[in-house]
CSV table of C-alpha atoms in Angstrom, one decimal:
chain,number,residue,atom,x,y,z
A,61,MET,CA,29.6,-30.9,6.2
A,62,LYS,CA,28.6,-32.0,2.7
A,63,LYS,CA,32.1,-31.9,1.2
A,64,LEU,CA,33.6,-34.2,3.8
A,65,LYS,CA,35.8,-37.0,2.5
A,66,ILE,CA,34.8,-40.3,4.3
A,67,CYS,CA,36.5,-43.7,4.0
A,68,LEU,CA,34.6,-46.8,4.9
A,69,ILE,CA,36.5,-50.0,5.3
A,70,SER,CA,34.9,-53.5,5.3
A,71,ILE,CA,36.3,-56.9,4.4
A,72,ALA,CA,33.3,-57.6,2.3
A,73,VAL,CA,30.1,-56.1,0.9
A,74,PRO,CA,27.1,-57.5,-1.1
A,75,PRO,CA,26.6,-59.2,-3.4
A,76,ASP,CA,29.5,-61.4,-2.3
A,77,PHE,CA,28.5,-61.4,1.3
A,78,GLN,CA,25.0,-61.0,2.7
A,79,ASP,CA,25.6,-61.0,6.5
A,80,GLY,CA,24.2,-58.1,8.4
A,81,ALA,CA,27.6,-56.3,8.8
A,82,SER,CA,28.3,-56.4,5.1
A,83,LYS,CA,24.8,-55.2,4.1
A,84,THR,CA,24.8,-52.5,6.6
A,85,ILE,CA,28.1,-50.9,5.5
A,86,LYS,CA,27.1,-51.0,1.9
A,87,GLY,CA,23.8,-49.3,2.8
A,88,LEU,CA,25.6,-46.7,4.8
A,89,TYR,CA,27.8,-46.0,1.7
A,90,ASP,CA,24.8,-45.6,-0.5
A,91,TYR,CA,23.1,-43.3,2.0
A,92,LEU,CA,26.2,-41.0,2.5
A,93,LYS,CA,26.6,-40.8,-1.2
A,94,ARG,CA,23.0,-39.6,-1.6
A,95,GLN,CA,23.7,-37.0,1.0
A,96,GLY,CA,26.5,-35.5,-1.1
A,97,TYR,CA,29.5,-36.8,0.8
A,98,LYS,CA,32.7,-37.8,-0.9
A,99,VAL,CA,32.8,-41.5,0.1
A,100,THR,CA,35.3,-44.1,-0.6
A,101,LEU,CA,34.7,-47.8,0.3
A,102,LEU,CA,37.6,-50.1,0.7
A,103,THR,CA,36.7,-53.8,0.5
A,104,GLY,CA,38.0,-57.2,-0.7
A,105,LYS,CA,37.8,-58.4,-4.2
A,106,TRP,CA,36.0,-61.8,-3.8
A,107,THR,CA,33.9,-62.9,-6.7
A,108,ASN,CA,31.9,-60.1,-8.1
A,109,LYS,CA,33.4,-56.9,-9.7
A,110,LEU,CA,31.5,-53.9,-8.5
A,111,ASN,CA,31.2,-51.2,-11.2
A,112,ASP,CA,31.7,-48.3,-8.9
A,113,ARG,CA,34.8,-46.1,-9.1
A,114,ASP,CA,34.5,-45.2,-5.4
A,115,ILE,CA,34.4,-48.9,-4.2
A,116,ILE,CA,38.0,-50.0,-4.2
A,117,GLN,CA,38.3,-53.7,-4.3
A,118,LEU,CA,41.6,-55.0,-3.0
A,119,ASN,CA,43.2,-58.1,-4.5
A,120,PHE,CA,44.3,-61.0,-2.3
A,121,ILE,CA,44.6,-64.8,-2.3
A,122,ARG,CA,41.2,-66.2,-1.4
A,123,LYS,CA,42.5,-68.9,1.0
A,124,ARG,CA,42.0,-69.2,4.8
A,125,PHE,CA,44.8,-67.5,6.8
A,126,PHE,CA,46.1,-65.8,3.6
A,127,TRP,CA,43.4,-63.3,2.6
A,128,TYR,CA,43.3,-61.1,5.7
A,129,PRO,CA,47.0,-60.2,6.0
A,130,GLN,CA,46.9,-59.2,2.3
A,131,PHE,CA,43.7,-57.2,2.9
A,132,VAL,CA,45.3,-55.3,5.8
A,133,ILE,CA,48.4,-54.5,3.7
A,134,GLY,CA,46.2,-53.2,0.9
A,135,VAL,CA,44.3,-50.9,3.1
A,136,MET,CA,47.4,-49.7,4.9
A,137,LYS,CA,48.9,-48.7,1.5
A,138,TYR,CA,45.8,-46.9,0.4
A,139,LEU,CA,45.4,-45.0,3.7
A,140,ARG,CA,49.0,-43.8,3.6
A,141,THR,CA,48.5,-42.2,0.2
A,142,HIS,CA,45.1,-40.7,0.7
A,143,GLN,CA,43.6,-38.3,3.2
A,144,PHE,CA,40.2,-38.4,4.7
A,145,ASP,CA,38.2,-36.4,7.2
A,146,ILE,CA,36.6,-39.5,8.7
A,147,ILE,CA,37.8,-43.2,8.6
A,148,HIS,CA,35.2,-45.7,9.7
A,149,GLY,CA,36.2,-49.4,10.0
A,150,ASN,CA,33.3,-52.0,9.8
A,151,GLY,CA,34.0,-54.5,12.6
A,152,PRO,CA,37.4,-55.1,14.2
A,153,LYS,CA,38.9,-56.6,11.0
A,154,GLY,CA,37.9,-53.4,9.2
A,155,ALA,CA,39.5,-51.3,11.8
A,156,LEU,CA,42.8,-53.1,12.5
A,157,PRO,CA,44.5,-51.8,9.2
A,158,ILE,CA,43.5,-48.2,10.3
A,159,ILE,CA,45.5,-48.6,13.5
A,160,LEU,CA,48.5,-50.2,11.6
A,161,SER,CA,48.4,-47.2,9.2
A,162,ASN,CA,49.2,-45.0,12.3
A,163,LYS,CA,45.8,-43.2,12.0
A,164,LYS,CA,45.2,-41.8,15.5
A,165,ARG,CA,41.5,-41.0,15.1
A,166,PHE,CA,38.9,-43.4,13.6
A,167,ILE,CA,35.4,-44.8,14.2
A,168,THR,CA,34.6,-48.5,14.4
A,169,THR,CA,31.4,-50.4,14.5
A,170,ILE,CA,31.1,-53.5,16.7
A,171,HIS,CA,28.2,-55.7,15.4
A,172,ASP,CA,28.4,-58.4,18.0
A,173,LEU,CA,30.8,-60.1,20.5
A,174,GLY,CA,30.4,-63.6,19.1
A,175,PRO,CA,34.0,-64.8,20.0
A,176,PHE,CA,33.2,-64.1,23.7
A,177,GLU,CA,29.9,-65.9,23.5
A,178,THR,CA,30.7,-69.0,21.4
A,179,ARG,CA,33.7,-71.2,20.6
A,180,PHE,CA,34.2,-70.1,17.0
A,181,THR,CA,37.9,-70.7,17.2
A,182,LYS,CA,40.4,-71.9,19.8
A,183,ILE,CA,42.8,-69.1,18.6
A,184,PRO,CA,42.3,-66.1,20.9
A,185,PHE,CA,43.0,-63.6,18.0
A,186,GLU,CA,39.3,-62.6,17.6
A,187,LYS,CA,38.9,-61.6,21.3
A,188,LEU,CA,42.3,-59.8,21.5
A,189,LEU,CA,41.4,-58.0,18.2
A,190,ILE,CA,38.1,-56.8,19.5
A,191,LYS,CA,39.6,-55.5,22.8
A,192,TYR,CA,42.5,-53.8,20.9
A,193,VAL,CA,40.3,-52.0,18.4
A,194,ILE,CA,37.8,-50.8,21.1
A,195,LYS,CA,40.8,-49.4,23.1
A,196,LYS,CA,42.2,-47.6,20.1
A,197,ALA,CA,39.1,-46.2,18.5
A,198,THR,CA,38.0,-42.6,19.0
A,199,ILE,CA,34.3,-43.6,18.8
A,200,VAL,CA,32.9,-47.2,19.0
A,201,THR,CA,29.4,-47.5,17.5
A,202,THR,CA,27.1,-50.5,18.3
A,203,VAL,CA,24.0,-51.8,16.5
A,204,THR,CA,22.0,-52.5,19.8
A,205,ASN,CA,22.1,-51.4,23.4
A,206,PHE,CA,22.6,-55.1,24.0
A,207,VAL,CA,25.9,-55.1,22.3
A,208,LYS,CA,26.9,-51.9,24.1
A,209,LYS,CA,26.2,-53.6,27.5
A,210,GLU,CA,28.1,-56.8,26.4
A,211,ILE,CA,31.2,-54.6,25.8
A,212,GLY,CA,30.9,-53.3,29.3
A,213,TYR,CA,30.5,-56.9,30.6
A,214,PHE,CA,33.3,-58.7,28.6
A,215,ILE,CA,35.6,-55.7,28.3
A,216,PRO,CA,35.2,-53.9,31.7
A,217,LYS,CA,38.1,-51.6,31.1
A,218,SER,CA,36.5,-50.1,27.9
A,219,ASN,CA,35.4,-46.4,28.1
A,220,PRO,CA,31.6,-46.3,28.0
A,221,LEU,CA,31.6,-42.6,27.1
A,222,LYS,CA,33.0,-43.3,23.6
A,223,ILE,CA,30.4,-46.1,22.8
A,224,ILE,CA,27.4,-44.9,21.0
A,225,ASN,CA,24.5,-47.0,19.7
A,226,HIS,CA,22.8,-46.3,16.4
A,227,TYR,CA,21.0,-49.6,15.3
A,228,ASN,CA,21.0,-51.0,11.8
A,229,ALA,CA,18.7,-50.2,8.8
A,230,ILE,CA,17.1,-52.1,6.0
A,231,GLU,CA,16.9,-51.1,2.3
A,232,GLU,CA,13.7,-49.7,0.7
A,233,LYS,CA,13.4,-52.8,-1.6
A,234,PHE,CA,12.1,-54.8,1.3
A,235,LYS,CA,8.4,-54.8,0.8
A,236,PRO,CA,5.7,-57.4,-0.3
A,237,TYR,CA,6.1,-58.8,-3.8
A,238,PRO,CA,3.0,-61.0,-4.2
A,239,SER,CA,3.2,-61.8,-7.9
A,240,GLU,CA,7.0,-62.5,-7.9
A,241,ALA,CA,6.5,-64.7,-4.8
A,242,GLN,CA,3.8,-66.8,-6.6
A,243,LYS,CA,6.1,-67.2,-9.6
A,244,LEU,CA,8.9,-68.3,-7.3
A,245,LYS,CA,6.7,-70.8,-5.6
A,246,GLN,CA,5.8,-72.3,-9.0
A,247,LYS,CA,9.4,-72.4,-10.0
A,248,LEU,CA,10.3,-74.3,-6.9
A,249,ASN,CA,7.3,-76.5,-7.3
A,250,ILE,CA,6.1,-75.8,-3.8
A,251,LYS,CA,2.5,-76.3,-2.6
A,252,GLY,CA,1.4,-75.8,0.9
A,253,PRO,CA,2.6,-73.5,3.7
A,254,ILE,CA,6.2,-72.4,3.7
A,255,LEU,CA,8.6,-72.1,6.6
A,256,LEU,CA,11.6,-70.0,5.6
A,257,TYR,CA,15.1,-69.4,6.8
A,258,ILE,CA,17.6,-67.1,5.1
A,259,GLY,CA,21.0,-66.3,6.5
A,260,ARG,CA,24.4,-67.8,7.3
A,261,ILE,CA,24.5,-71.5,7.7
A,262,ALA,CA,26.6,-71.7,10.9
A,263,HIS,CA,26.4,-73.7,14.1
A,264,TYR,CA,25.1,-70.9,16.3
A,265,LYS,CA,22.2,-70.2,13.9
A,266,GLY,CA,20.4,-73.3,15.2
A,267,LEU,CA,19.5,-74.8,11.9
A,268,ASP,CA,19.5,-78.3,13.4
A,269,HIS,CA,16.8,-77.2,15.8
A,270,ILE,CA,14.8,-75.6,13.0
A,271,ILE,CA,14.9,-78.8,11.0
A,272,GLU,CA,13.9,-80.9,14.1
A,273,ALA,CA,10.9,-78.5,14.7
A,274,TYR,CA,10.0,-78.7,11.0
A,275,LYS,CA,9.8,-82.5,11.2
A,276,ILE,CA,7.5,-82.3,14.2
A,277,VAL,CA,5.3,-79.8,12.3
A,278,LYS,CA,5.3,-82.0,9.2
A,279,SER,CA,3.9,-84.9,11.2
A,280,ARG,CA,0.9,-82.7,11.8
A,281,ILE,CA,0.7,-80.7,8.6
A,282,PRO,CA,2.0,-83.1,5.8
A,283,ASP,CA,2.2,-80.4,3.1
A,284,VAL,CA,4.3,-77.9,5.1
A,285,ASN,CA,7.6,-77.0,3.5
A,286,LEU,CA,10.9,-75.8,4.8
A,287,VAL,CA,13.1,-73.5,2.5
A,288,ILE,CA,16.7,-72.8,3.6
A,289,GLY,CA,18.6,-70.1,1.9
A,290,GLY,CA,22.3,-69.3,2.4
A,291,LYS,CA,25.8,-70.7,2.1
A,292,PRO,CA,27.5,-72.8,4.8
A,293,ASP,CA,30.6,-71.4,6.5
A,294,PHE,CA,33.6,-73.7,6.4
A,295,ARG,CA,32.8,-75.3,9.7
A,296,MET,CA,29.3,-76.3,8.5
A,297,GLU,CA,30.0,-77.6,5.0
A,298,LYS,CA,30.1,-81.2,6.1
A,299,SER,CA,26.8,-81.0,8.0
A,300,TYR,CA,25.2,-78.9,5.3
A,301,PHE,CA,25.8,-81.5,2.6
A,302,GLU,CA,24.8,-84.3,4.9
A,303,TRP,CA,21.5,-82.5,5.5
A,304,LYS,CA,21.0,-82.2,1.7
A,305,GLU,CA,21.4,-85.9,1.2
A,306,LYS,CA,19.4,-86.8,4.3
A,307,TYR,CA,16.4,-84.5,3.9
A,308,SER,CA,15.1,-84.6,0.4
A,309,ASP,CA,11.9,-82.9,1.3
A,310,ILE,CA,13.7,-79.7,2.4
A,311,HIS,CA,14.5,-77.1,-0.2
A,312,PHE,CA,18.1,-76.1,0.2
A,313,VAL,CA,18.3,-73.2,-2.3
A,314,GLY,CA,21.9,-72.1,-1.4
A,315,PHE,CA,23.0,-68.6,-2.2
A,316,ILE,CA,20.1,-66.2,-3.0
A,317,SER,CA,20.9,-63.0,-5.0
A,318,GLU,CA,20.2,-59.6,-3.5
A,319,ASP,CA,17.6,-59.0,-6.0
A,320,ASP,CA,15.7,-62.2,-5.2
A,321,ILE,CA,15.8,-62.1,-1.4
A,322,PRO,CA,12.7,-60.0,-1.1
A,323,TYR,CA,10.8,-62.4,-3.3
A,324,TYR,CA,11.8,-65.3,-1.0
A,325,TYR,CA,10.6,-63.3,2.1
A,326,SER,CA,7.3,-62.5,0.4
A,327,MET,CA,6.9,-66.2,-0.5
A,328,GLY,CA,7.1,-67.5,3.1
A,329,ASP,CA,4.2,-68.0,5.5
A,330,LEU,CA,6.6,-67.8,8.5
A,331,PHE,CA,10.1,-66.7,8.7
A,332,ILE,CA,12.2,-68.5,11.4
A,333,THR,CA,15.6,-67.5,12.8
A,334,TYR,CA,16.7,-69.5,15.8
A,335,SER,CA,20.2,-68.4,16.9
A,336,TYR,CA,21.5,-69.3,20.3
A,337,ALA,CA,24.4,-66.8,20.4
A,338,SER,CA,26.3,-64.0,18.5
A,339,GLU,CA,23.3,-62.0,17.3
A,340,GLY,CA,24.1,-58.3,17.8
A,341,PHE,CA,21.1,-57.1,15.8
A,342,GLY,CA,19.5,-59.4,13.2
A,343,LEU,CA,18.5,-57.8,10.0
A,344,THR,CA,16.6,-60.7,8.5
A,345,PRO,CA,13.5,-60.6,10.9
A,346,ILE,CA,13.1,-56.9,10.1
A,347,GLU,CA,13.5,-57.6,6.3
A,348,SER,CA,11.0,-60.4,6.6
A,349,LEU,CA,8.4,-58.2,8.4
A,350,ALA,CA,8.8,-55.5,5.8
A,351,CYS,CA,8.0,-58.1,3.1
A,352,GLY,CA,4.8,-59.0,4.9
A,353,THR,CA,5.9,-62.3,6.5
A,354,PRO,CA,5.6,-62.8,10.3
A,355,VAL,CA,8.6,-63.9,12.3
A,356,ILE,CA,9.4,-66.5,14.9
A,357,CYS,CA,12.8,-66.2,16.5
A,358,SER,CA,14.9,-67.2,19.5
A,359,SER,CA,14.5,-65.1,22.6
A,360,MET,CA,17.9,-63.6,22.3
A,361,LEU,CA,18.1,-60.2,24.1
A,362,ALA,CA,19.2,-58.5,20.9
A,363,TYR,CA,16.2,-59.8,19.0
A,364,LYS,CA,13.8,-58.7,21.8
A,365,GLU,CA,15.3,-55.3,21.8
A,366,VAL,CA,15.0,-54.8,18.1
A,367,LEU,CA,11.7,-56.5,17.5
A,368,LYS,CA,9.8,-55.5,20.6
A,369,ASP,CA,6.4,-57.3,20.5
A,370,ASN,CA,6.4,-57.7,16.8
A,371,ALA,CA,7.6,-61.3,16.7
A,372,ILE,CA,6.9,-64.6,18.5
A,373,PHE,CA,9.9,-65.5,20.8
A,374,VAL,CA,11.0,-69.0,21.7
A,375,PRO,CA,13.8,-69.9,23.9
A,376,PRO,CA,16.8,-71.3,21.9
A,377,LYS,CA,17.6,-75.0,21.7
A,378,ARG,CA,14.0,-76.0,22.3
A,379,PRO,CA,12.8,-77.5,19.0
A,380,GLN,CA,9.6,-79.1,20.5
A,381,LEU,CA,8.6,-75.6,21.8
A,382,LEU,CA,9.5,-74.0,18.5
A,383,ALA,CA,7.3,-76.6,16.7
A,384,LYS,CA,4.5,-75.8,19.0
A,385,GLU,CA,4.7,-72.0,18.2
A,386,ILE,CA,5.0,-72.8,14.5
A,387,LEU,CA,1.8,-74.9,14.7
A,388,ARG,CA,0.0,-72.1,16.6
A,389,LEU,CA,1.0,-69.4,14.2
A,390,LEU,CA,0.2,-71.5,11.1
A,391,GLY,CA,-3.2,-72.2,12.5
A,392,ASP,CA,-4.0,-68.6,13.3
A,393,SER,CA,-4.2,-66.4,10.1
A,394,ASN,CA,-5.5,-63.5,12.2
A,395,LEU,CA,-2.5,-63.5,14.5
A,396,ARG,CA,-0.2,-63.7,11.5
A,397,LEU,CA,-1.9,-60.7,9.8
A,398,LYS,CA,-1.9,-58.8,13.1
A,399,LEU,CA,1.9,-59.2,13.6
A,400,VAL,CA,2.7,-58.0,10.1
A,401,GLN,CA,0.3,-55.1,10.2
A,402,LYS,CA,1.4,-53.8,13.6
A,403,ALA,CA,5.1,-54.0,12.5
A,404,GLN,CA,4.7,-51.8,9.4
A,405,LYS,CA,4.9,-48.5,11.4
A,406,PHE,CA,7.5,-50.0,13.8
A,407,ILE,CA,10.0,-50.9,11.1
A,408,LYS,CA,10.2,-47.3,9.8
A,409,ARG,CA,12.7,-46.7,12.6
A,410,TYR,CA,15.0,-49.0,10.8
A,411,THR,CA,15.2,-47.0,7.6
A,412,TYR,CA,18.5,-45.5,6.3
A,413,THR,CA,16.9,-42.1,6.6
A,414,THR,CA,16.4,-42.6,10.3
A,415,VAL,CA,19.6,-44.5,11.1
A,416,GLY,CA,21.7,-42.5,8.6
A,417,GLU,CA,20.8,-39.2,10.2
A,418,LYS,CA,22.0,-40.6,13.6
A,419,ILE,CA,25.3,-41.7,12.1
A,420,GLU,CA,25.8,-38.3,10.6
A,421,ILE,CA,25.4,-36.8,14.2
A,422,ILE,CA,28.0,-39.3,15.3
A,423,TYR,CA,30.3,-38.1,12.6
A,424,GLN,CA,29.8,-34.5,13.7
A,425,GLU,CA,30.7,-35.5,17.2
A,426,PHE,CA,33.8,-37.2,15.9
A,427,LEU,CA,34.9,-34.1,14.2
A,428,LYS,CA,34.7,-32.0,17.3
A,429,ASN,CA,38.2,-31.1,18.5
A,430,SER,CA,39.6,-33.3,15.8
A,431,THR,CA,43.2,-32.8,14.9
A,432,THR,CA,45.0,-34.2,11.9
């Protein structure tokens, strides 16, 4: 199976995008290459040029409503002139051009069912696209059993026999960096305990509730700090810049490079992620634990499935309760240490060796009775 030709398709990969779906497909690409497969990754050309001849960056106009049709056309042209043993679309937008290229057999990964849970858009395109891709795919992979169950709930006509869960993985670079963390703390001129959020700045991420909880905590611990890393999506730009003007005591550090993210995790005393919807897995809590920083997160079912008892869970949209748990954890160094130490063995199940091997088995299953 080592000489198989595999095509991965994703609208974005790091460093341009750092969401879980983008990081996961790039990690899978790197893993498959290490195993000796002939892998091509088709993605969009956003800002950074990737110096890898097997990553094909497709040109398009980077404007809303324009870029995706051009991406689809670019992928279709490529697939019609190149042959692969396996084609794997990352998310529904990565899978649609496969279908439009008249490829009858393909794999797609569904990371979450956000459009069914939240009102991201009044246009029904996202929901229809997910349903269509799941119907057409030969195999649908999910990143948690929670997502697999959601597909059955929201799309009851889907075939459960072709839906396989494999979880996500984190890279080996996520580990403690105490000296780099100290330098970063000095660079940011931060003294006192640090509450950390890294991720997408979107409505469903609950940043407003994190800020509210932070204000409560600060009234009790005056030298506490809140560091928020990440870029706002277009729906949140106005709120984000209003926050920056209003809250001068909060460190809004914006985009964090892939190389620096582990240093930020290592710098934090607590990592907080507080989404109220649309979390299919959640890479950031696992990354944080790997870097030695304990986690408080919302009691979303996906988080509880992935993290087990290795984090503190708080019901979403409850900033006062969140503040209470932050104060409890900041005041108990033994509990913080216990959470991190206990998690070190647990997070090994989310390495690319473990997850990658399972995806290879899924690929073998895909190839059974395959016809060109």
